Amino acid sequence: MKPFLSNRVQSLSESQSLKMSQLCAQLRAEGHDVIGLTLGEPDATPPPVVSEAVAKALSDYASSHYGPVAGMLSLRKAVCRKLQNENSLTYAPEEIVVTVGAKQAIFNAILALINPGDEVILPTPCWVSYSEMVKLAEGKCVFVKTTPESRYKMSAEQLRQAVTGKTKLLLLCSPNNPTGSVYSKDEFRAIAEVLRDYPDVFVIADEIYEHINYVGEHCSLASFPEIADRVVIINGVSKAYAMTGYRLGWMACHSLPLVKACLKLQGQSVTHATMLAQCAAEAAYLDTPDYVAQLRQGFAERKAVVMQMLSEIPGVKCVEPDGAFYAFPDVSSYYGKKYRSASSDSTNSTDLTNFTNFTNLSNLTNLSNLTTISSSSDMVNYLLTEAHVACVAGSAFGEDKCIRLSFATDIPSIREGIRRIAAALSKLV
Ligand code: PLP
């Protein structure tokens, strides 16, 4: 019998961050007291101008009908103004494609560029979806491992060593998910100098966390003229304006053949981003920068709490994130340790006495036996069952020593979550 599902979809991994977020939501809906440190989205509400624009657009005929595949001209102009004003980069509206979230912009660009066997350089740790998108395009990921010593940044030398005759694309994210690393202008200049020697290599510069930057100005790889024509900037309103649910992103690229290819893909798949979401995004870009600055300030305060609390947990090491809203602590000093059922150890129960039996959920570990933690996914299962804290395994990002904690949540939850993590780690034997 022929397989029901395609080989393509069967080889695809599920997004671990979405999976853990959904599991966390499910457990909460069932009444469990779970602290969620999984979500990659700001907990703020978007600027008021956004809902006002949506309310106005609701009665507008155009908003409920098809629009241009590339996105509304007025929105593309707003994106061009943003690039000019904030990044000193000049783009024309024809060089912008509005997409269903930044995710679709990346997907379009990968599908438009990659032939089977083409190599894509991915510095790791990196966002969970890149490698799966490359897989769908039948490309080959070339992972370049970065370490805490370089603050999880790829050096120009590492890049040079990774490039081969088959390299088609470099995919770089700054500020980075999950490590929070931010490349400086000098570091990007060195990378641009390497790329100058390889004129066939394109770059996807994922700048979705541009505004969540704690160290200063954002630098775009597109600001280096020698490679600017080959850089695809990816951005959107999800993270800066707390608009993840609007699913609104965009790409900016000087290569018109690539823009046309992405439009062809888009025209044959989603047609265009939702008109209401486009009106909402346009309003966000017209908003004052105060909103973004306040959001960033809030994240900076949360980051300080996270870093302080993590530094007090024995054996946990964490490179301070310079951007985004994730901490990526190395918890591997606890690998090899064991845990036993919380119910068999009532002396350690403290406020976890309302520990509920999760074992009816097939994907969680049964705590009735002594179990060894030997990976980041063992660790996140343990933290969920023992501490009722949901986070994401580092293995999903290419670094099994670490777990990812999102601090895009309120400070009391962060404090309670990390307190529970510390208590759970201290119980390991
Ligand atoms: N790029 C990175 C690095 C992300 O972390 C995310 C979302 O978490 C995206 C892109 C996708 O953003 P959007 O929600 O706009 O699709």
GROMACS .gro file of C-alpha atoms and ligand atoms in nm:
model
  445
    1MET     CA    1   0.000   0.000   0.000
    2LYS     CA    2   0.121   0.350  -0.079
    3PRO     CA    3   0.208   0.558   0.230
    4PHE     CA    4  -0.076   0.790   0.327
    5LEU     CA    5   0.144   1.091   0.400
    6SER     CA    6   0.419   1.227   0.178
    7ASN     CA    7   0.782   1.150   0.253
    8ARG     CA    8   0.834   1.526   0.258
    9VAL     CA    9   0.599   1.586   0.548
   10GLN     CA   10   0.704   1.270   0.728
   11SER     CA   11   1.066   1.384   0.736
   12LEU     CA   12   0.964   1.717   0.886
   13SER     CA   13   1.006   1.775   1.261
   14GLU     CA   14   0.735   1.945   1.460
   15SER     CA   15   0.822   2.291   1.598
   16GLN     CA   16   0.933   2.216   1.955
   17SER     CA   17   0.866   2.569   2.076
   18LEU     CA   18   0.507   2.561   1.944
   19LYS     CA   19   0.462   2.210   2.082
   20MET     CA   20   0.572   2.308   2.432
   21SER     CA   21   0.364   2.629   2.424
   22GLN     CA   22   0.058   2.431   2.324
   23LEU     CA   23   0.120   2.165   2.588
   24CYS     CA   24   0.156   2.441   2.848
   25ALA     CA   25  -0.174   2.600   2.736
   26GLN     CA   26  -0.345   2.260   2.747
   27LEU     CA   27  -0.223   2.187   3.100
   28ARG     CA   28  -0.338   2.528   3.218
   29ALA     CA   29  -0.679   2.480   3.059
   30GLU     CA   30  -0.703   2.155   3.256
   31GLY     CA   31  -0.646   2.356   3.572
   32HIS     CA   32  -0.275   2.286   3.637
   33ASP     CA   33  -0.061   2.562   3.781
   34VAL     CA   34   0.204   2.570   3.509
   35ILE     CA   35   0.442   2.863   3.456
   36GLY     CA   36   0.502   2.910   3.086
   37LEU     CA   37   0.849   3.021   2.983
   38THR     CA   38   0.811   2.891   2.630
   39LEU     CA   39   0.646   3.162   2.429
   40GLY     CA   40   0.829   3.365   2.170
   41GLU     CA   41   0.588   3.654   2.188
   42PRO     CA   42   0.562   3.975   2.389
   43ASP     CA   43   0.283   3.964   2.649
   44ALA     CA   44   0.194   4.332   2.582
   45THR     CA   45  -0.105   4.452   2.381
   46PRO     CA   46  -0.025   4.626   2.052
   47PRO     CA   47  -0.024   5.008   2.035
   48PRO     CA   48  -0.384   5.146   2.046
   49VAL     CA   49  -0.351   5.282   1.690
   50VAL     CA   50  -0.346   4.922   1.572
   51SER     CA   51  -0.693   4.828   1.696
   52GLU     CA   52  -0.823   5.168   1.583
   53ALA     CA   53  -0.692   5.101   1.233
   54VAL     CA   54  -0.851   4.755   1.230
   55ALA     CA   55  -1.185   4.895   1.348
   56LYS     CA   56  -1.176   5.154   1.070
   57ALA     CA   57  -1.071   4.898   0.809
   58LEU     CA   58  -1.360   4.668   0.900
   59SER     CA   59  -1.606   4.895   0.726
   60ASP     CA   60  -1.377   4.952   0.430
   61TYR     CA   61  -1.476   4.750   0.119
   62ALA     CA   62  -1.112   4.696   0.013
   63SER     CA   63  -1.021   4.528   0.342
   64SER     CA   64  -1.255   4.239   0.280
   65HIS     CA   65  -1.145   4.176  -0.079
   66TYR     CA   66  -0.833   4.059  -0.259
   67GLY     CA   67  -0.544   4.302  -0.274
   68PRO     CA   68  -0.199   4.303  -0.437
   69VAL     CA   69   0.004   3.981  -0.391
   70ALA     CA   70   0.303   4.188  -0.271
   71GLY     CA   71   0.093   4.367  -0.010
   72MET     CA   72  -0.079   4.707  -0.005
   73LEU     CA   73   0.130   4.978  -0.165
   74SER     CA   74   0.073   5.206   0.135
   75LEU     CA   75   0.214   4.940   0.368
   76ARG     CA   76   0.512   4.874   0.144
   77LYS     CA   77   0.579   5.247   0.142
   78ALA     CA   78   0.557   5.248   0.521
   79VAL     CA   79   0.814   4.965   0.531
   80CYS     CA   80   1.043   5.165   0.298
   81ARG     CA   81   1.011   5.468   0.529
   82LYS     CA   82   1.094   5.249   0.829
   83LEU     CA   83   1.405   5.112   0.651
   84GLN     CA   84   1.514   5.462   0.556
   85ASN     CA   85   1.449   5.626   0.891
   86GLU     CA   86   1.561   5.352   1.126
   87ASN     CA   87   1.827   5.173   0.921
   88SER     CA   88   1.943   5.434   0.665
   89LEU     CA   89   1.865   5.181   0.391
   90THR     CA   90   1.695   5.286   0.069
   91TYR     CA   91   1.443   5.045  -0.077
   92ALA     CA   92   1.163   5.095  -0.331
   93PRO     CA   93   0.813   4.953  -0.269
   94GLU     CA   94   0.876   4.707  -0.559
   95GLU     CA   95   1.154   4.556  -0.348
   96ILE     CA   96   0.922   4.472  -0.057
   97VAL     CA   97   0.703   4.162  -0.025
   98VAL     CA   98   0.453   4.157   0.260
   99THR     CA   99   0.400   3.807   0.396
  100VAL     CA  100   0.203   3.599   0.645
  101GLY     CA  101   0.445   3.655   0.932
  102ALA     CA  102   0.822   3.675   0.899
  103LYS     CA  103   0.813   3.297   0.889
  104GLN     CA  104   0.655   3.295   0.545
  105ALA     CA  105   0.903   3.553   0.418
  106ILE     CA  106   1.189   3.319   0.517
  107PHE     CA  107   1.011   3.021   0.368
  108ASN     CA  108   0.947   3.203   0.037
  109ALA     CA  109   1.309   3.311   0.010
  110ILE     CA  110   1.444   2.962   0.086
  111LEU     CA  111   1.206   2.795  -0.160
  112ALA     CA  112   1.291   3.055  -0.424
  113LEU     CA  113   1.669   3.014  -0.384
  114ILE     CA  114   1.744   2.653  -0.296
  115ASN     CA  115   1.780   2.365  -0.539
  116PRO     CA  116   1.821   2.006  -0.417
  117GLY     CA  117   2.171   1.965  -0.276
  118ASP     CA  118   2.245   2.336  -0.238
  119GLU     CA  119   2.420   2.411   0.090
  120VAL     CA  120   2.280   2.653   0.344
  121ILE     CA  121   2.511   2.775   0.619
  122LEU     CA  122   2.336   2.795   0.954
  123PRO     CA  123   2.527   2.915   1.260
  124THR     CA  124   2.391   2.723   1.560
  125PRO     CA  125   2.222   2.750   1.805
  126CYS     CA  126   1.951   2.876   1.573
  127TRP     CA  127   1.575   2.910   1.546
  128VAL     CA  128   1.389   2.580   1.520
  129SER     CA  129   1.230   2.639   1.179
  130TYR     CA  130   1.529   2.722   0.957
  131SER     CA  131   1.657   2.369   0.913
  132GLU     CA  132   1.310   2.230   0.852
  133MET     CA  133   1.246   2.487   0.581
  134VAL     CA  134   1.579   2.401   0.417
  135LYS     CA  135   1.482   2.034   0.437
  136LEU     CA  136   1.153   2.105   0.259
  137ALA     CA  137   1.347   2.279  -0.017
  138GLU     CA  138   1.576   1.970  -0.034
  139GLY     CA  139   1.877   2.180   0.054
  140LYS     CA  140   2.157   2.068   0.280
  141CYS     CA  141   2.216   2.243   0.612
  142VAL     CA  142   2.578   2.312   0.699
  143PHE     CA  143   2.573   2.383   1.071
  144VAL     CA  144   2.846   2.607   1.210
  145LYS     CA  145   2.866   2.556   1.583
  146THR     CA  146   2.911   2.868   1.793
  147THR     CA  147   3.002   2.862   2.160
  148PRO     CA  148   2.957   3.072   2.476
  149GLU     CA  149   3.322   3.183   2.438
  150SER     CA  150   3.228   3.382   2.125
  151ARG     CA  151   2.895   3.478   2.280
  152TYR     CA  152   2.738   3.239   2.030
  153LYS     CA  153   2.853   3.436   1.728
  154MET     CA  154   3.006   3.293   1.412
  155SER     CA  155   3.343   3.442   1.321
  156ALA     CA  156   3.438   3.545   0.970
  157GLU     CA  157   3.697   3.266   0.977
  158GLN     CA  158   3.435   3.004   1.064
  159LEU     CA  159   3.225   3.129   0.775
  160ARG     CA  160   3.516   3.109   0.532
  161GLN     CA  161   3.581   2.751   0.635
  162ALA     CA  162   3.216   2.654   0.590
  163VAL     CA  163   3.177   2.791   0.237
  164THR     CA  164   3.212   2.537  -0.046
  165GLY     CA  165   3.137   2.541  -0.418
  166LYS     CA  166   2.784   2.428  -0.329
  167THR     CA  167   2.704   2.706  -0.083
  168LYS     CA  168   2.398   2.902  -0.190
  169LEU     CA  169   2.283   3.075   0.122
  170LEU     CA  170   2.383   3.199   0.464
  171LEU     CA  171   2.102   3.232   0.716
  172LEU     CA  172   2.187   3.466   0.999
  173CYS     CA  173   1.969   3.597   1.279
  174SER     CA  174   2.067   3.900   1.488
  175PRO     CA  175   1.945   3.957   1.757
  176ASN     CA  176   1.935   3.582   1.785
  177ASN     CA  177   1.675   3.335   1.896
  178PRO     CA  178   1.760   3.143   2.120
  179THR     CA  179   2.095   3.287   2.237
  180GLY     CA  180   2.019   3.661   2.232
  181SER     CA  181   2.351   3.729   2.059
  182VAL     CA  182   2.379   4.053   1.863
  183TYR     CA  183   2.643   4.103   1.596
  184SER     CA  184   2.828   4.433   1.608
  185LYS     CA  185   2.898   4.641   1.299
  186ASP     CA  186   3.261   4.526   1.298
  187GLU     CA  187   3.165   4.161   1.327
  188PHE     CA  188   2.921   4.198   1.037
  189ARG     CA  189   3.179   4.391   0.834
  190ALA     CA  190   3.419   4.097   0.868
  191ILE     CA  191   3.143   3.858   0.756
  192ALA     CA  192   3.053   4.085   0.462
  193GLU     CA  193   3.419   4.085   0.358
  194VAL     CA  194   3.418   3.706   0.337
  195LEU     CA  195   3.091   3.708   0.141
  196ARG     CA  196   3.236   3.960  -0.104
  197ASP     CA  197   3.463   3.679  -0.226
  198TYR     CA  198   3.163   3.453  -0.297
  199PRO     CA  199   2.929   3.650  -0.524
  200ASP     CA  200   2.688   3.355  -0.570
  201VAL     CA  201   2.606   3.327  -0.201
  202PHE     CA  202   2.287   3.495  -0.084
  203VAL     CA  203   2.212   3.598   0.274
  204ILE     CA  204   1.887   3.584   0.463
  205ALA     CA  205   1.923   3.838   0.743
  206ASP     CA  206   1.653   3.760   0.996
  207GLU     CA  207   1.602   4.087   1.185
  208ILE     CA  208   1.270   4.008   1.350
  209TYR     CA  209   1.416   4.095   1.695
  210GLU     CA  210   1.572   4.419   1.568
  211HIS     CA  211   1.400   4.635   1.828
  212ILE     CA  212   1.466   4.406   2.123
  213ASN     CA  213   1.831   4.506   2.151
  214TYR     CA  214   1.991   4.592   2.486
  215VAL     CA  215   2.335   4.695   2.363
  216GLY     CA  216   2.277   4.973   2.118
  217GLU     CA  217   2.215   5.020   1.752
  218HIS     CA  218   2.096   4.746   1.525
  219CYS     CA  219   2.325   4.667   1.234
  220SER     CA  220   2.187   4.512   0.915
  221LEU     CA  221   2.403   4.302   0.685
  222ALA     CA  222   2.230   4.489   0.404
  223SER     CA  223   2.417   4.805   0.505
  224PHE     CA  224   2.741   4.673   0.346
  225PRO     CA  225   2.727   4.787  -0.020
  226GLU     CA  226   2.951   4.505  -0.144
  227ILE     CA  227   2.684   4.244  -0.058
  228ALA     CA  228   2.365   4.452  -0.028
  229ASP     CA  229   2.221   4.321  -0.357
  230ARG     CA  230   2.232   3.966  -0.223
  231VAL     CA  231   2.086   4.029   0.121
  232VAL     CA  232   1.723   3.949   0.194
  233ILE     CA  233   1.610   4.139   0.501
  234ILE     CA  234   1.339   3.965   0.701
  235ASN     CA  235   1.132   4.158   0.952
  236GLY     CA  236   0.776   4.219   1.062
  237VAL     CA  237   0.552   4.346   1.337
  238SER     CA  238   0.532   4.030   1.552
  239LYS     CA  239   0.796   4.106   1.813
  240ALA     CA  240   0.834   4.486   1.811
  241TYR     CA  241   0.462   4.563   1.827
  242ALA     CA  242   0.335   4.253   2.011
  243MET     CA  243   0.139   4.153   1.700
  244THR     CA  244   0.225   3.785   1.664
  245GLY     CA  245  -0.137   3.687   1.601
  246TYR     CA  246  -0.172   3.926   1.309
  247ARG     CA  247   0.075   3.709   1.118
  248LEU     CA  248   0.234   3.997   0.934
  249GLY     CA  249   0.593   4.009   0.815
  250TRP     CA  250   0.789   4.121   0.512
  251MET     CA  251   1.107   4.082   0.314
  252ALA     CA  252   1.313   4.355   0.152
  253CYS     CA  253   1.550   4.268  -0.129
  254HIS     CA  254   1.721   4.453  -0.414
  255SER     CA  255   1.724   4.146  -0.638
  256LEU     CA  256   1.408   4.186  -0.844
  257PRO     CA  257   1.425   3.831  -0.992
  258LEU     CA  258   1.420   3.698  -0.635
  259VAL     CA  259   1.133   3.930  -0.542
  260LYS     CA  260   0.938   3.808  -0.849
  261ALA     CA  261   1.007   3.445  -0.759
  262CYS     CA  262   0.876   3.503  -0.406
  263LEU     CA  263   0.566   3.670  -0.548
  264LYS     CA  264   0.508   3.370  -0.774
  265LEU     CA  265   0.527   3.137  -0.473
  266GLN     CA  266   0.301   3.361  -0.272
  267GLY     CA  267   0.050   3.402  -0.556
  268GLN     CA  268   0.021   3.024  -0.584
  269SER     CA  269  -0.009   2.961  -0.210
  270VAL     CA  270  -0.155   3.221   0.027
  271THR     CA  271  -0.221   3.497  -0.233
  272HIS     CA  272  -0.135   3.771   0.015
  273ALA     CA  273  -0.137   3.855   0.384
  274THR     CA  274  -0.478   3.934   0.533
  275MET     CA  275  -0.587   4.286   0.441
  276LEU     CA  276  -0.694   4.371   0.797
  277ALA     CA  277  -0.354   4.265   0.927
  278GLN     CA  278  -0.187   4.481   0.665
  279CYS     CA  279  -0.391   4.785   0.777
  280ALA     CA  280  -0.293   4.706   1.135
  281ALA     CA  281   0.078   4.683   1.047
  282GLU     CA  282   0.069   5.009   0.855
  283ALA     CA  283  -0.073   5.180   1.163
  284ALA     CA  284   0.197   5.024   1.382
  285TYR     CA  285   0.468   5.167   1.156
  286LEU     CA  286   0.311   5.511   1.179
  287ASP     CA  287   0.311   5.491   1.559
  288THR     CA  288   0.569   5.679   1.763
  289PRO     CA  289   0.883   5.486   1.860
  290ASP     CA  290   0.784   5.527   2.227
  291TYR     CA  291   0.589   5.204   2.225
  292VAL     CA  292   0.889   5.001   2.107
  293ALA     CA  293   1.122   5.174   2.353
  294GLN     CA  294   0.888   5.095   2.641
  295LEU     CA  295   0.857   4.734   2.537
  296ARG     CA  296   1.235   4.703   2.523
  297GLN     CA  297   1.274   4.867   2.863
  298GLY     CA  298   1.028   4.617   3.011
  299PHE     CA  299   1.225   4.327   2.865
  300ALA     CA  300   1.551   4.473   2.996
  301GLU     CA  301   1.408   4.471   3.350
  302ARG     CA  302   1.293   4.112   3.313
  303LYS     CA  303   1.629   4.010   3.172
  304ALA     CA  304   1.803   4.152   3.479
  305VAL     CA  305   1.579   3.941   3.706
  306VAL     CA  306   1.641   3.627   3.499
  307MET     CA  307   2.019   3.674   3.492
  308GLN     CA  308   2.037   3.744   3.864
  309MET     CA  309   1.829   3.440   3.955
  310LEU     CA  310   2.008   3.206   3.714
  311SER     CA  311   2.345   3.317   3.849
  312GLU     CA  312   2.237   3.195   4.193
  313ILE     CA  313   2.165   2.839   4.075
  314PRO     CA  314   2.471   2.618   4.130
  315GLY     CA  315   2.608   2.467   3.808
  316VAL     CA  316   2.397   2.676   3.571
  317LYS     CA  317   2.584   2.901   3.327
  318CYS     CA  318   2.417   3.158   3.107
  319VAL     CA  319   2.562   3.400   2.854
  320GLU     CA  320   2.382   3.729   2.903
  321PRO     CA  321   2.155   3.794   2.605
  322ASP     CA  322   2.223   4.120   2.422
  323GLY     CA  323   1.890   4.107   2.243
  324ALA     CA  324   1.558   3.920   2.201
  325PHE     CA  325   1.376   3.789   2.509
  326TYR     CA  326   1.527   3.451   2.577
  327ALA     CA  327   1.782   3.316   2.821
  328PHE     CA  328   1.965   3.006   2.705
  329PRO     CA  329   2.127   2.861   3.017
  330ASP     CA  330   2.363   2.565   3.005
  331VAL     CA  331   2.218   2.308   3.247
  332SER     CA  332   2.438   2.018   3.137
  333SER     CA  333   2.613   1.994   3.474
  334TYR     CA  334   2.289   1.825   3.589
  335TYR     CA  335   2.298   1.562   3.315
  336GLY     CA  336   2.366   1.218   3.458
  337LYS     CA  337   2.171   1.303   3.774
  338LYS     CA  338   1.854   1.122   3.870
  339TYR     CA  339   1.512   1.207   4.001
  340ARG     CA  340   1.231   1.018   4.164
  341SER     CA  341   0.859   1.071   4.196
  342ALA     CA  342   0.759   1.392   4.374
  343SER     CA  343   0.487   1.201   4.558
  344SER     CA  344   0.747   0.965   4.711
  345ASP     CA  345   0.940   1.261   4.851
  346SER     CA  346   0.694   1.463   5.052
  347THR     CA  347   0.965   1.647   5.250
  348ASN     CA  348   1.065   1.837   4.939
  349SER     CA  349   0.718   1.918   4.823
  350THR     CA  350   0.686   2.274   4.965
  351ASP     CA  351   0.440   2.462   4.747
  352LEU     CA  352   0.445   2.192   4.484
  353THR     CA  353   0.217   1.982   4.705
  354ASN     CA  354  -0.060   2.037   4.456
  355PHE     CA  355   0.153   1.834   4.217
  356THR     CA  356  -0.090   1.665   3.986
  357ASN     CA  357  -0.051   1.339   3.803
  358PHE     CA  358   0.057   1.421   3.451
  359THR     CA  359   0.132   1.063   3.361
  360ASN     CA  360  -0.191   1.038   3.164
  361LEU     CA  361  -0.015   1.258   2.907
  362SER     CA  362   0.171   1.006   2.699
  363ASN     CA  363   0.464   1.231   2.613
  364LEU     CA  364   0.563   1.301   2.972
  365THR     CA  365   0.796   1.086   3.176
  366ASN     CA  366   0.654   0.853   3.436
  367LEU     CA  367   0.803   0.968   3.765
  368SER     CA  368   0.740   0.650   3.959
  369ASN     CA  369   1.092   0.515   3.890
  370LEU     CA  370   1.438   0.660   3.931
  371THR     CA  371   1.513   0.824   3.600
  372THR     CA  372   1.834   0.975   3.468
  373ILE     CA  373   1.839   1.310   3.296
  374SER     CA  374   2.067   1.281   3.000
  375SER     CA  375   1.950   1.544   2.754
  376SER     CA  376   1.779   1.879   2.727
  377SER     CA  377   1.449   1.713   2.641
  378ASP     CA  378   1.476   1.494   2.953
  379MET     CA  379   1.541   1.815   3.145
  380VAL     CA  380   1.240   2.004   3.008
  381ASN     CA  381   1.015   1.702   3.076
  382TYR     CA  382   1.149   1.688   3.431
  383LEU     CA  383   1.098   2.061   3.485
  384LEU     CA  384   0.744   2.038   3.356
  385THR     CA  385   0.647   1.739   3.569
  386GLU     CA  386   0.843   1.830   3.883
  387ALA     CA  387   0.845   2.210   3.881
  388HIS     CA  388   0.542   2.278   3.662
  389VAL     CA  389   0.753   2.507   3.447
  390ALA     CA  390   0.736   2.482   3.070
  391CYS     CA  391   1.045   2.569   2.866
  392VAL     CA  392   1.200   2.444   2.541
  393ALA     CA  393   1.481   2.190   2.499
  394GLY     CA  394   1.804   2.333   2.358
  395SER     CA  395   1.833   2.033   2.124
  396ALA     CA  396   1.555   2.191   1.914
  397PHE     CA  397   1.796   2.480   1.847
  398GLY     CA  398   2.105   2.264   1.798
  399GLU     CA  399   2.256   2.285   2.150
  400ASP     CA  400   2.163   1.998   2.379
  401LYS     CA  401   2.347   2.142   2.682
  402CYS     CA  402   2.096   2.424   2.715
  403ILE     CA  403   1.730   2.496   2.768
  404ARG     CA  404   1.550   2.806   2.643
  405LEU     CA  405   1.358   3.023   2.885
  406SER     CA  406   1.145   3.300   2.739
  407PHE     CA  407   1.121   3.606   2.961
  408ALA     CA  408   0.835   3.754   2.759
  409THR     CA  409   0.613   3.718   3.062
  410ASP     CA  410   0.548   3.912   3.383
  411ILE     CA  411   0.815   3.940   3.653
  412PRO     CA  412   0.622   3.750   3.925
  413SER     CA  413   0.584   3.454   3.687
  414ILE     CA  414   0.952   3.473   3.594
  415ARG     CA  415   1.052   3.479   3.962
  416GLU     CA  416   0.826   3.192   4.051
  417GLY     CA  417   0.930   2.993   3.741
  418ILE     CA  418   1.302   3.021   3.809
  419ARG     CA  419   1.252   2.961   4.180
  420ARG     CA  420   1.076   2.637   4.092
  421ILE     CA  421   1.348   2.541   3.844
  422ALA     CA  422   1.614   2.599   4.112
  423ALA     CA  423   1.418   2.388   4.361
  424ALA     CA  424   1.369   2.108   4.109
  425LEU     CA  425   1.739   2.106   4.014
  426SER     CA  426   1.840   2.090   4.380
  427LYS     CA  427   1.637   1.769   4.419
  428LEU     CA  428   1.837   1.583   4.158
  429VAL     CA  429   2.072   1.322   4.298
  430PLP     N1  430   1.252   3.440   1.304
  430PLP     C1  431   1.279   3.412   1.430
  430PLP     C2  432   1.421   3.404   1.474
  430PLP     C3  433   1.175   3.389   1.523
  430PLP     O1  434   1.205   3.360   1.651
  430PLP     C4  435   1.043   3.396   1.477
  430PLP     C5  436   0.930   3.368   1.568
  430PLP     O2  437   0.944   3.320   1.678
  430PLP     C6  438   1.019   3.425   1.344
  430PLP     C7  439   1.126   3.448   1.259
  430PLP     C8  440   0.879   3.431   1.287
  430PLP     O3  441   0.812   3.546   1.318
  430PLP     P1  442   0.660   3.566   1.274
  430PLP     O4  443   0.579   3.542   1.396
  430PLP     O5  444   0.651   3.708   1.227
  430PLP     O6  445   0.630   3.469   1.167
   0.00000   0.00000   0.00000
